[in-house]
GROMACS .gro file of C-alpha atoms in nm:
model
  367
    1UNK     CA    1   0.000   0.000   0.000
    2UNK     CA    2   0.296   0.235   0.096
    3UNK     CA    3   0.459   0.169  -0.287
    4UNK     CA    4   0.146   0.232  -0.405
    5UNK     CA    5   0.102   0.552  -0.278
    6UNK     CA    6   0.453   0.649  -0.333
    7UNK     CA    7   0.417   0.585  -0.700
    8UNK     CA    8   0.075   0.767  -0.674
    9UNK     CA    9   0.275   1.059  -0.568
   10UNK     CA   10   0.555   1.051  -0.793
   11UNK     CA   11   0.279   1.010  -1.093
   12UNK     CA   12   0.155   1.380  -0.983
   13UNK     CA   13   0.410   1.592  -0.834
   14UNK     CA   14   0.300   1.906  -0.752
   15UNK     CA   15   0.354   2.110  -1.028
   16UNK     CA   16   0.367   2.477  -0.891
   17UNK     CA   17   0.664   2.714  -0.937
   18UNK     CA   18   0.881   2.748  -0.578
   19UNK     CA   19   0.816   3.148  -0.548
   20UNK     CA   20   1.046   3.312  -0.324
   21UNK     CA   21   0.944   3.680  -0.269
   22UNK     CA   22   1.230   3.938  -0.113
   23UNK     CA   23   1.113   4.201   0.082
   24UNK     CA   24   1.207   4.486   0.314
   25UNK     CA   25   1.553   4.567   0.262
   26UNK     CA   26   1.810   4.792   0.419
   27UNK     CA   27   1.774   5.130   0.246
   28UNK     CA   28   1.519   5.425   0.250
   29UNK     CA   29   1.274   5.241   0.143
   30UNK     CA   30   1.227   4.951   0.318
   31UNK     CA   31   0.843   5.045   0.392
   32UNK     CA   32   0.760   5.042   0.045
   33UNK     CA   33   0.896   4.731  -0.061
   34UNK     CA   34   0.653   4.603   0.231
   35UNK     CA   35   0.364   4.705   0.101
   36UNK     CA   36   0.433   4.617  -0.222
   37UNK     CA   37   0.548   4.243  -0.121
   38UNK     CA   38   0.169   4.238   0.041
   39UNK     CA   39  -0.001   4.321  -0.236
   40UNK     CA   40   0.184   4.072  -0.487
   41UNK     CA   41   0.128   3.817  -0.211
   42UNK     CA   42  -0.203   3.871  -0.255
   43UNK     CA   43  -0.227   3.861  -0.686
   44UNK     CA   44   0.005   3.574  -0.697
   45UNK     CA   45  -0.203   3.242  -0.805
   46UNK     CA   46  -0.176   2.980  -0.519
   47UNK     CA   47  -0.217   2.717  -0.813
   48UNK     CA   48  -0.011   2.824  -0.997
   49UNK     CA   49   0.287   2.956  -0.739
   50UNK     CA   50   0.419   2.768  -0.381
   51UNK     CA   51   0.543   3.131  -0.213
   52UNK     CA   52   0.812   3.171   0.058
   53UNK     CA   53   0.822   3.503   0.202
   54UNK     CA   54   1.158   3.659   0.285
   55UNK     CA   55   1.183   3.970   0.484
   56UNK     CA   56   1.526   4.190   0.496
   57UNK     CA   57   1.502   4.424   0.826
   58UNK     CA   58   1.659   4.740   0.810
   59UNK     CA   59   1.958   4.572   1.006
   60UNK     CA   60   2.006   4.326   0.683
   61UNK     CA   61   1.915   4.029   0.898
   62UNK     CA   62   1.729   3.796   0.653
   63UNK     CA   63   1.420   3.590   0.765
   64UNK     CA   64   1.121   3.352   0.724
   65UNK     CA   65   0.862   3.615   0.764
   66UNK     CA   66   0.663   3.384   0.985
   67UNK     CA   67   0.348   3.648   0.996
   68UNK     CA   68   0.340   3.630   0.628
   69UNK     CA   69   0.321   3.298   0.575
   70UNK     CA   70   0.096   3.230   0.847
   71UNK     CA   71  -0.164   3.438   0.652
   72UNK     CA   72  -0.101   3.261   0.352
   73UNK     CA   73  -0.187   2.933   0.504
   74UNK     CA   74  -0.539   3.108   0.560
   75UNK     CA   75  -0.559   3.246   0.180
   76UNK     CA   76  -0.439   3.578   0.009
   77UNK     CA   77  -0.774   3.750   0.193
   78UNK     CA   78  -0.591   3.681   0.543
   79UNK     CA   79  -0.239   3.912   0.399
   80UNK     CA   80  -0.244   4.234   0.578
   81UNK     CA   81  -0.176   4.570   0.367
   82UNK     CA   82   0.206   4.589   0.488
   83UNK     CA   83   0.450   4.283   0.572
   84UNK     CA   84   0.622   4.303   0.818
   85UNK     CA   85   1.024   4.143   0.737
   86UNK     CA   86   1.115   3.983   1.071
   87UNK     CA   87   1.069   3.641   1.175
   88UNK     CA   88   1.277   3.351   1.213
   89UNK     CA   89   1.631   3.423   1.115
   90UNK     CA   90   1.793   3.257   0.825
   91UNK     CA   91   2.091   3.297   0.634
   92UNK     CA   92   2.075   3.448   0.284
   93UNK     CA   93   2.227   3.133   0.112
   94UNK     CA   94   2.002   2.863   0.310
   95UNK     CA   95   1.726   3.122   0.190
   96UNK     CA   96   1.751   3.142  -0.196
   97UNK     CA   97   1.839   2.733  -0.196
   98UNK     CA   98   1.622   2.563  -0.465
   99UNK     CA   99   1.434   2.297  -0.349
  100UNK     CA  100   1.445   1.935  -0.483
  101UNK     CA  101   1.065   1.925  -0.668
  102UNK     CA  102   0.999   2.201  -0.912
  103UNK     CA  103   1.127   2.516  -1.048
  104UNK     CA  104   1.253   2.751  -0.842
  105UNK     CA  105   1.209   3.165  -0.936
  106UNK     CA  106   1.337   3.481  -0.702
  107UNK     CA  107   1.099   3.769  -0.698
  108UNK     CA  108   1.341   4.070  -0.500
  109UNK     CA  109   1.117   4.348  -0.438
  110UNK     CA  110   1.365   4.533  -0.331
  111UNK     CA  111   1.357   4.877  -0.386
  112UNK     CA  112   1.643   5.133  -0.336
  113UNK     CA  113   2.047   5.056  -0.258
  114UNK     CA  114   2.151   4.674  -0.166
  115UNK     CA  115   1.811   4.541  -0.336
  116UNK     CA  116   1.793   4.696  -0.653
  117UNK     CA  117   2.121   4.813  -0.722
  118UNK     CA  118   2.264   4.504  -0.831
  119UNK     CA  119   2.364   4.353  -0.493
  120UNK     CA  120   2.090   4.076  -0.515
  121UNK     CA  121   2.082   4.039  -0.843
  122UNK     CA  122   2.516   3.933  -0.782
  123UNK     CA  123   2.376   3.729  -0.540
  124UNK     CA  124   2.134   3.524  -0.723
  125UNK     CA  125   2.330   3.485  -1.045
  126UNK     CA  126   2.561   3.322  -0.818
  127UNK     CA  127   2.282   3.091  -0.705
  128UNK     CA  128   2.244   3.013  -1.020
  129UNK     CA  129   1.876   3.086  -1.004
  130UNK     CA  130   1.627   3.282  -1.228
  131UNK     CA  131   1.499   3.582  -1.078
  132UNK     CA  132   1.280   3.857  -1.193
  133UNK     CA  133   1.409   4.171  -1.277
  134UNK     CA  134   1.693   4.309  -1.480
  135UNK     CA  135   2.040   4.196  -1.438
  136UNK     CA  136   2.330   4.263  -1.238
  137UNK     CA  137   2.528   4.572  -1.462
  138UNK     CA  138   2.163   4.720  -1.565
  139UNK     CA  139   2.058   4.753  -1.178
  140UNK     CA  140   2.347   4.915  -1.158
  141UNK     CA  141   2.343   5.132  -1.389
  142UNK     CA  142   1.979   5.220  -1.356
  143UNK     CA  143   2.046   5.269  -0.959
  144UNK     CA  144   2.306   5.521  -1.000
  145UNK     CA  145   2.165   5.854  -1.142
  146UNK     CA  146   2.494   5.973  -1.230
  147UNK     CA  147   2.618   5.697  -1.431
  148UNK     CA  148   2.267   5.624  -1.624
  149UNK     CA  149   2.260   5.992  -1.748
  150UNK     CA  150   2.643   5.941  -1.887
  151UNK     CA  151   2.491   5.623  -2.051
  152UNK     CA  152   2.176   5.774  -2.214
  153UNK     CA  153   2.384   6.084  -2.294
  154UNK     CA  154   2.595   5.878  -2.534
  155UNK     CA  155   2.281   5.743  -2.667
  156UNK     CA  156   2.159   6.041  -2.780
  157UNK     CA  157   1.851   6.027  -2.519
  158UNK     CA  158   1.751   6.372  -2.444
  159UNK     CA  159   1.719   6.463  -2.109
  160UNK     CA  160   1.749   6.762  -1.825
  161UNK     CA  161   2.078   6.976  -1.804
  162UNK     CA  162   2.285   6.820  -1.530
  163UNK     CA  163   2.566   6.794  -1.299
  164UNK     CA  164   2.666   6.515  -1.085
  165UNK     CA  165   2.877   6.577  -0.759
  166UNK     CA  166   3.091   6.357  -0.520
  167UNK     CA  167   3.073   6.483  -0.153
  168UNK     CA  168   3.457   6.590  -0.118
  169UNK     CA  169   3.362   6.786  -0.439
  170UNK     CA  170   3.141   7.006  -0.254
  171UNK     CA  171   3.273   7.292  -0.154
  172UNK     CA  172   3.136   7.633  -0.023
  173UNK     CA  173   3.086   7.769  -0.335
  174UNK     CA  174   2.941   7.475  -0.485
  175UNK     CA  175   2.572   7.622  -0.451
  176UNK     CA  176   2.661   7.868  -0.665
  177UNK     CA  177   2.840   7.732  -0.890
  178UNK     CA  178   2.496   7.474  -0.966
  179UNK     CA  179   2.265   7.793  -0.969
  180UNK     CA  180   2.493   7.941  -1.234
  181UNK     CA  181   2.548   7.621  -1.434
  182UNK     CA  182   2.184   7.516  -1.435
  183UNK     CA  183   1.977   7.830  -1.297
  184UNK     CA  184   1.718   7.836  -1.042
  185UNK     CA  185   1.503   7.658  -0.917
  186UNK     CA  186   1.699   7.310  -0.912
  187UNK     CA  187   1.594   6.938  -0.821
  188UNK     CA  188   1.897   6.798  -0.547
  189UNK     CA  189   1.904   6.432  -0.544
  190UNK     CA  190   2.094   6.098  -0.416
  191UNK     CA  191   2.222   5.967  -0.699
  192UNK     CA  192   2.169   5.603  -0.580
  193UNK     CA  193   1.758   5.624  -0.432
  194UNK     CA  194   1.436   5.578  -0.535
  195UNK     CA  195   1.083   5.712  -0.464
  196UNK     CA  196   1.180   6.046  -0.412
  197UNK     CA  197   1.359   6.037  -0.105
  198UNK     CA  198   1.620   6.298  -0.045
  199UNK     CA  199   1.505   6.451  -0.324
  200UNK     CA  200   1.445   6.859  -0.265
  201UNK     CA  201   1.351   7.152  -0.506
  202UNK     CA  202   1.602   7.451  -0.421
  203UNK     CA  203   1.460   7.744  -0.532
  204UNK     CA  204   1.753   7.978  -0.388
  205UNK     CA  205   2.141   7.934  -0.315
  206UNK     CA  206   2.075   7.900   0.037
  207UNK     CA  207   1.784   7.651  -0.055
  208UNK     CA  208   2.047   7.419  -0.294
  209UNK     CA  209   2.317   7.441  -0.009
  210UNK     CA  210   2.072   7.288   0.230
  211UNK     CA  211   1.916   7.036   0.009
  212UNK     CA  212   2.323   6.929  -0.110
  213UNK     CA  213   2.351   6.841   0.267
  214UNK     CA  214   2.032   6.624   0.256
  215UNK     CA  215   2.128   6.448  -0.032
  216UNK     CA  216   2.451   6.399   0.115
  217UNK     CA  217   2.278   6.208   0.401
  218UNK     CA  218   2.195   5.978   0.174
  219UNK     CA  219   2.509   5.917  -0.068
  220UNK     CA  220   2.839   6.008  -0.150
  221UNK     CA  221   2.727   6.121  -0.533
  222UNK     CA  222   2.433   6.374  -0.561
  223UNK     CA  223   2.283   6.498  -0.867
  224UNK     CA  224   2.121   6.819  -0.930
  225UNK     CA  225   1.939   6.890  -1.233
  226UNK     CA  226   1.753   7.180  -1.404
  227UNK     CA  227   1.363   7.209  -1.317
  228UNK     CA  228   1.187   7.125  -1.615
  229UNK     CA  229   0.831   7.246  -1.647
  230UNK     CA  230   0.630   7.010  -1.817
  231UNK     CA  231   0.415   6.701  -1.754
  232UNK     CA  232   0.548   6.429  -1.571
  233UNK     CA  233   0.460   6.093  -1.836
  234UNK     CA  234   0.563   5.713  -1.746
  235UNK     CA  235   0.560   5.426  -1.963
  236UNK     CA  236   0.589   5.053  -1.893
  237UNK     CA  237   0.834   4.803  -2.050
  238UNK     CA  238   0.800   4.462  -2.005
  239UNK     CA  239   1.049   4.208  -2.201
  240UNK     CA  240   1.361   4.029  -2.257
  241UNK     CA  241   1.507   4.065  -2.617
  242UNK     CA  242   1.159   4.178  -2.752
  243UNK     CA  243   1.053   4.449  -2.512
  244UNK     CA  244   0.691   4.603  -2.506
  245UNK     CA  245   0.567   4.911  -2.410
  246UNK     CA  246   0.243   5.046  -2.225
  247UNK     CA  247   0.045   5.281  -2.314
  248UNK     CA  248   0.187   5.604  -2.112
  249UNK     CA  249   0.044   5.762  -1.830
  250UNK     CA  250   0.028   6.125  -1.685
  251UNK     CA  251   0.096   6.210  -1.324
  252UNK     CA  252  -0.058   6.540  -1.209
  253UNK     CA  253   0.124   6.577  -0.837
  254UNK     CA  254  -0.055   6.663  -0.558
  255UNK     CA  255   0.216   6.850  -0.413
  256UNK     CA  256   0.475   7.104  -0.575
  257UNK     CA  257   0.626   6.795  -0.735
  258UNK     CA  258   0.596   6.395  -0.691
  259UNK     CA  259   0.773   6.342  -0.411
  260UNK     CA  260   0.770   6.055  -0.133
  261UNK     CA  261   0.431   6.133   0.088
  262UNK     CA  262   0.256   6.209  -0.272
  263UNK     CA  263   0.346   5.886  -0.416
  264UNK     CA  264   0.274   5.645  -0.076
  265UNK     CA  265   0.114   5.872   0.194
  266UNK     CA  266  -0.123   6.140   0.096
  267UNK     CA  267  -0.239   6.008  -0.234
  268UNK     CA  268  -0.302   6.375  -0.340
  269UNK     CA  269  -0.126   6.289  -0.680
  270UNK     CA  270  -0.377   6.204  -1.019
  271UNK     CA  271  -0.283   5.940  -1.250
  272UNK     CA  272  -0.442   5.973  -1.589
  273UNK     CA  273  -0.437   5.655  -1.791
  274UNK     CA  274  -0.394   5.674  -2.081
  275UNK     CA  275  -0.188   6.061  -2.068
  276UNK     CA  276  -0.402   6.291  -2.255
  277UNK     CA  277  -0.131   6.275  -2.606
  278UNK     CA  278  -0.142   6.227  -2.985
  279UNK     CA  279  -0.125   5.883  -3.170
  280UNK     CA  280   0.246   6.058  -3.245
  281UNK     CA  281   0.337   6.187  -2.929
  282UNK     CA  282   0.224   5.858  -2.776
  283UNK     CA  283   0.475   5.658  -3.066
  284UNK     CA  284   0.713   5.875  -2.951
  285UNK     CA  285   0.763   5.844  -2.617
  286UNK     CA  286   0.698   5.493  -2.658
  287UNK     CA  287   0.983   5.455  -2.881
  288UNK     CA  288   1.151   5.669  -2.620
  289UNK     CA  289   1.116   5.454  -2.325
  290UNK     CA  290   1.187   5.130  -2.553
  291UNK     CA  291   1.548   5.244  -2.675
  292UNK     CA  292   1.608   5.376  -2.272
  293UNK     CA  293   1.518   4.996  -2.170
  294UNK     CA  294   1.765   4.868  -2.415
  295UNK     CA  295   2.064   5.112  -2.382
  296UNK     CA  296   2.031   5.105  -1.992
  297UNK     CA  297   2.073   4.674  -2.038
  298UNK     CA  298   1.714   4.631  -1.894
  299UNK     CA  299   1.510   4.320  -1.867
  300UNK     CA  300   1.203   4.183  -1.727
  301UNK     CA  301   1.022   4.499  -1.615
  302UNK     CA  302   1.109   4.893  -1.550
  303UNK     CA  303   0.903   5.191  -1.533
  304UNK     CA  304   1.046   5.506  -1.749
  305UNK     CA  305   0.988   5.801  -1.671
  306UNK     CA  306   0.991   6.155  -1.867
  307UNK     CA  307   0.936   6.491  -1.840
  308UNK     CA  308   0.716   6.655  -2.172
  309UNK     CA  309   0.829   6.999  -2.226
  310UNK     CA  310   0.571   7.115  -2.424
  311UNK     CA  311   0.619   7.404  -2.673
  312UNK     CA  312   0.979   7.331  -2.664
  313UNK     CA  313   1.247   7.028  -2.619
  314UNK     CA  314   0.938   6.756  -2.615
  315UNK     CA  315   1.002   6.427  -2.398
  316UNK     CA  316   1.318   6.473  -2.163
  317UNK     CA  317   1.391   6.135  -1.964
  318UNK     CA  318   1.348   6.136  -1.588
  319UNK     CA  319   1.530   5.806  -1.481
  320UNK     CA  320   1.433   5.453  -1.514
  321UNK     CA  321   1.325   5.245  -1.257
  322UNK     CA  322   1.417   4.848  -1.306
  323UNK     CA  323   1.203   4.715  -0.960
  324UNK     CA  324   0.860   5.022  -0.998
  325UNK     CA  325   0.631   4.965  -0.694
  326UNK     CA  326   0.309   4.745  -0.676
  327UNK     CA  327   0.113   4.931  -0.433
  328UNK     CA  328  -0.231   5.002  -0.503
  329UNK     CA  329  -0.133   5.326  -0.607
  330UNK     CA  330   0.164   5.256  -0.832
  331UNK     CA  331   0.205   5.329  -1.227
  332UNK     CA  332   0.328   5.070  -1.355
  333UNK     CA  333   0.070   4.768  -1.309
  334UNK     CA  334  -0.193   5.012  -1.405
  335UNK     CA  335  -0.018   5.085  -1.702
  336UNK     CA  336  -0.036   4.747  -1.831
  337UNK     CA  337  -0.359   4.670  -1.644
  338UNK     CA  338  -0.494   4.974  -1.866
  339UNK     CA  339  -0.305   4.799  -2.182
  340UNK     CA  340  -0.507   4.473  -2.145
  341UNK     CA  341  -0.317   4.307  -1.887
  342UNK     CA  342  -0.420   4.142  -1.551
  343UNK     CA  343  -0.267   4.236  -1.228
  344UNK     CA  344  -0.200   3.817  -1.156
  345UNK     CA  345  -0.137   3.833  -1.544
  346UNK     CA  346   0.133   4.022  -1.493
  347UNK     CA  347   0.297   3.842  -1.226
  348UNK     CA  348   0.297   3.528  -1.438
  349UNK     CA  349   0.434   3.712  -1.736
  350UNK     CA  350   0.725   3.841  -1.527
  351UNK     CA  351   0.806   3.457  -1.395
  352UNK     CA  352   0.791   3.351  -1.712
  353UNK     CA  353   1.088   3.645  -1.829
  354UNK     CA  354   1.255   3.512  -1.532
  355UNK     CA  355   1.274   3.132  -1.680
  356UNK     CA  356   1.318   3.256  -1.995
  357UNK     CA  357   1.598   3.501  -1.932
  358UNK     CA  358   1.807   3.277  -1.712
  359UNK     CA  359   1.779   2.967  -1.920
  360UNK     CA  360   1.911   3.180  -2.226
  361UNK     CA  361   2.205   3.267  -2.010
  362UNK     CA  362   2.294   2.908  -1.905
  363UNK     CA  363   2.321   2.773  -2.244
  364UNK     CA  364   2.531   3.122  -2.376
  365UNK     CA  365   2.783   3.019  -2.059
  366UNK     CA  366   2.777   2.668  -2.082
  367UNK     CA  367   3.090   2.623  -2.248
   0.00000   0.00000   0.00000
């Protein structure tokens, strides 16, 4: 009888892809990545997907996040709005370790430094396991503000006048020296952060000396570009070698400009889906955000993100953002939702980029 079951079992193996889901994280934006985990949590298919949640706490402890997968045990109704990354400690390697029955994927919603910078991504290639996202140099690149602007530069990508400082560059004359470069107002960021943070809008010398200091609390490189007026217009990619893009969006802030509490807190910011555009404006920028995907070395999923000068230089890029947020009130799945797509849809579309992409790499190294 015990054969007979054991052959029963080995006739039907479970089928479902081994999900493990990375969360929290050790930069500015831990909280985010929390909320978004929770929400994915809750689209992913439970027939389709066996999920392990791992939390990161700000302390870069790594664990079984115990609350998490309690709640999943009760169904994706039981998931509260936030995860919470503590639990059971484990270490990173025993964590991302494939199991014997099925395929095994990495889902690092991770946003910010030492998540989506390239760290994990290092980390995973040398797990040798797929994971969703794009790769180790395009995190990288993408992460860093500095560096990505040098890389769209010399692909002819327009964008906002620039400069991009190293703290023991800064000197006291430095906020000058920006206000006469780029004029006033300017926008003062970290070069390596996401969702807004550290990011100020100097509208005086005094203004860009302070907001060079917050920066500076957050990295050694800054960047401070000329304020563009002009709409603020995102587009979704999705791909590998054949990338697609969303119909674009519009975001009318809430506040002076889009910054942290406008994107997660207040919701005082309007999304307009599809952006009010031409058929040729919305080609455009399109094609814009396409050719940004490929020269940054993007795959899987990123969010682009322009600046529409109306009246004068036309679609300036913003930055590119290779892990966008999945909270309820993120662009990017509702760019694709509003392009015909599925919220769970999507999720299975990116796991599937994730097989695809790493299996192309084995068999290109597998010499």
């Amino acid at each position: 009888m015990a054969a007979e079951a054991s052959a029963s079992l080995d006739a039907n193996p479970d089928p479902r892809i081994n999900l493990i889901v990375l969360f929290g994280g050790q930069s500015a934006e831990h909280d985010v990545s929390c909320t978004t985990a929770a929400h994915v949590l809750k689209a992913a298919d439970p027939a389709k997907y066996r999920i392990t949640p791992i939390g990161i706490g700000r302390d870069g402890r790594w664990s079984l996040a115990a609350g998490a997968l309690a709640a999943l045990g009760e169904g994706p109704h039981a998931l509260p709005g936030r995860l919470e990354a503590h639990g059971d400690v484990i270490e990173p390697t025993v964590a991302i370790t494939p199991t014997a029955a099925g395929q095994t994927v990495v889902v690092p919603l991770l946003h910010g430094p030492l998540g989506e910078d390239g760290t994990v991504q290092g980390m995973l290639e040398l797990a040798n396991l797929p994971y969703v996202g794009t790769g180790v140099l395009g995190s990288a690149v993408a992460m860093d503000k500095a560096m990505a602007k040098q890389v769209t530069t010399v692909n002819g990508i327009p964008q906002a006048r620039y400069m991009a400082l190293r703290a023991h560059e800064v000197t006291p004359g430095t906020p000058a020296a920006v206000a006469g470069a780029l004029g006033l107002p300017v926008f003062v960021k970290p070069a390596n952060m996401g969702s807004s943070v550290g990011v100020t809008k100097a509208k005086t010398v005094e203004e860009v000396r302070d907001a060079i200091a917050v920066a500076l609390s957050y990295d050694e490189w800054i960047v401070v570009e000329e304020a563009i007026v002009g709409r603020e217009i995102e587009v979704g990619v999705l791909g590998n070698l054949d990338p697609k893009a969303s119909l674009p969006g519009e975001i009318v802030p809430g506040a002076e400009f889009y910054d942290y509490a406008d994107k997660y807190v207040d919701d005082g910011s309007q999304a307009l889906i599809p952006a009010p555009l031409t058929a040729e404006q919305v080609a455009e920028v399109q094609e814009l955000a396409l050719r940004s995907f490929k020269a940054m070395r993007c795959e899987g999923l990123s969010r682009v993100d322009f600046f529409f000068e109306e009246g004068g230089r036309g679609f300036l890029l913003n930055e590119i953002n290779t892990m966008p947020g999945f909270t309820p009130i993120s662009m990017y799945p509702k760019l694709w939702i509003a392009s015909g797509m599925t919220y769970s849809g999507l999720i299975d579309e990116l796991v599937r980029l994730a097989i695809e992409r790493h299996g192309r790499q084995r068999r290109n190294t597998a010499h």
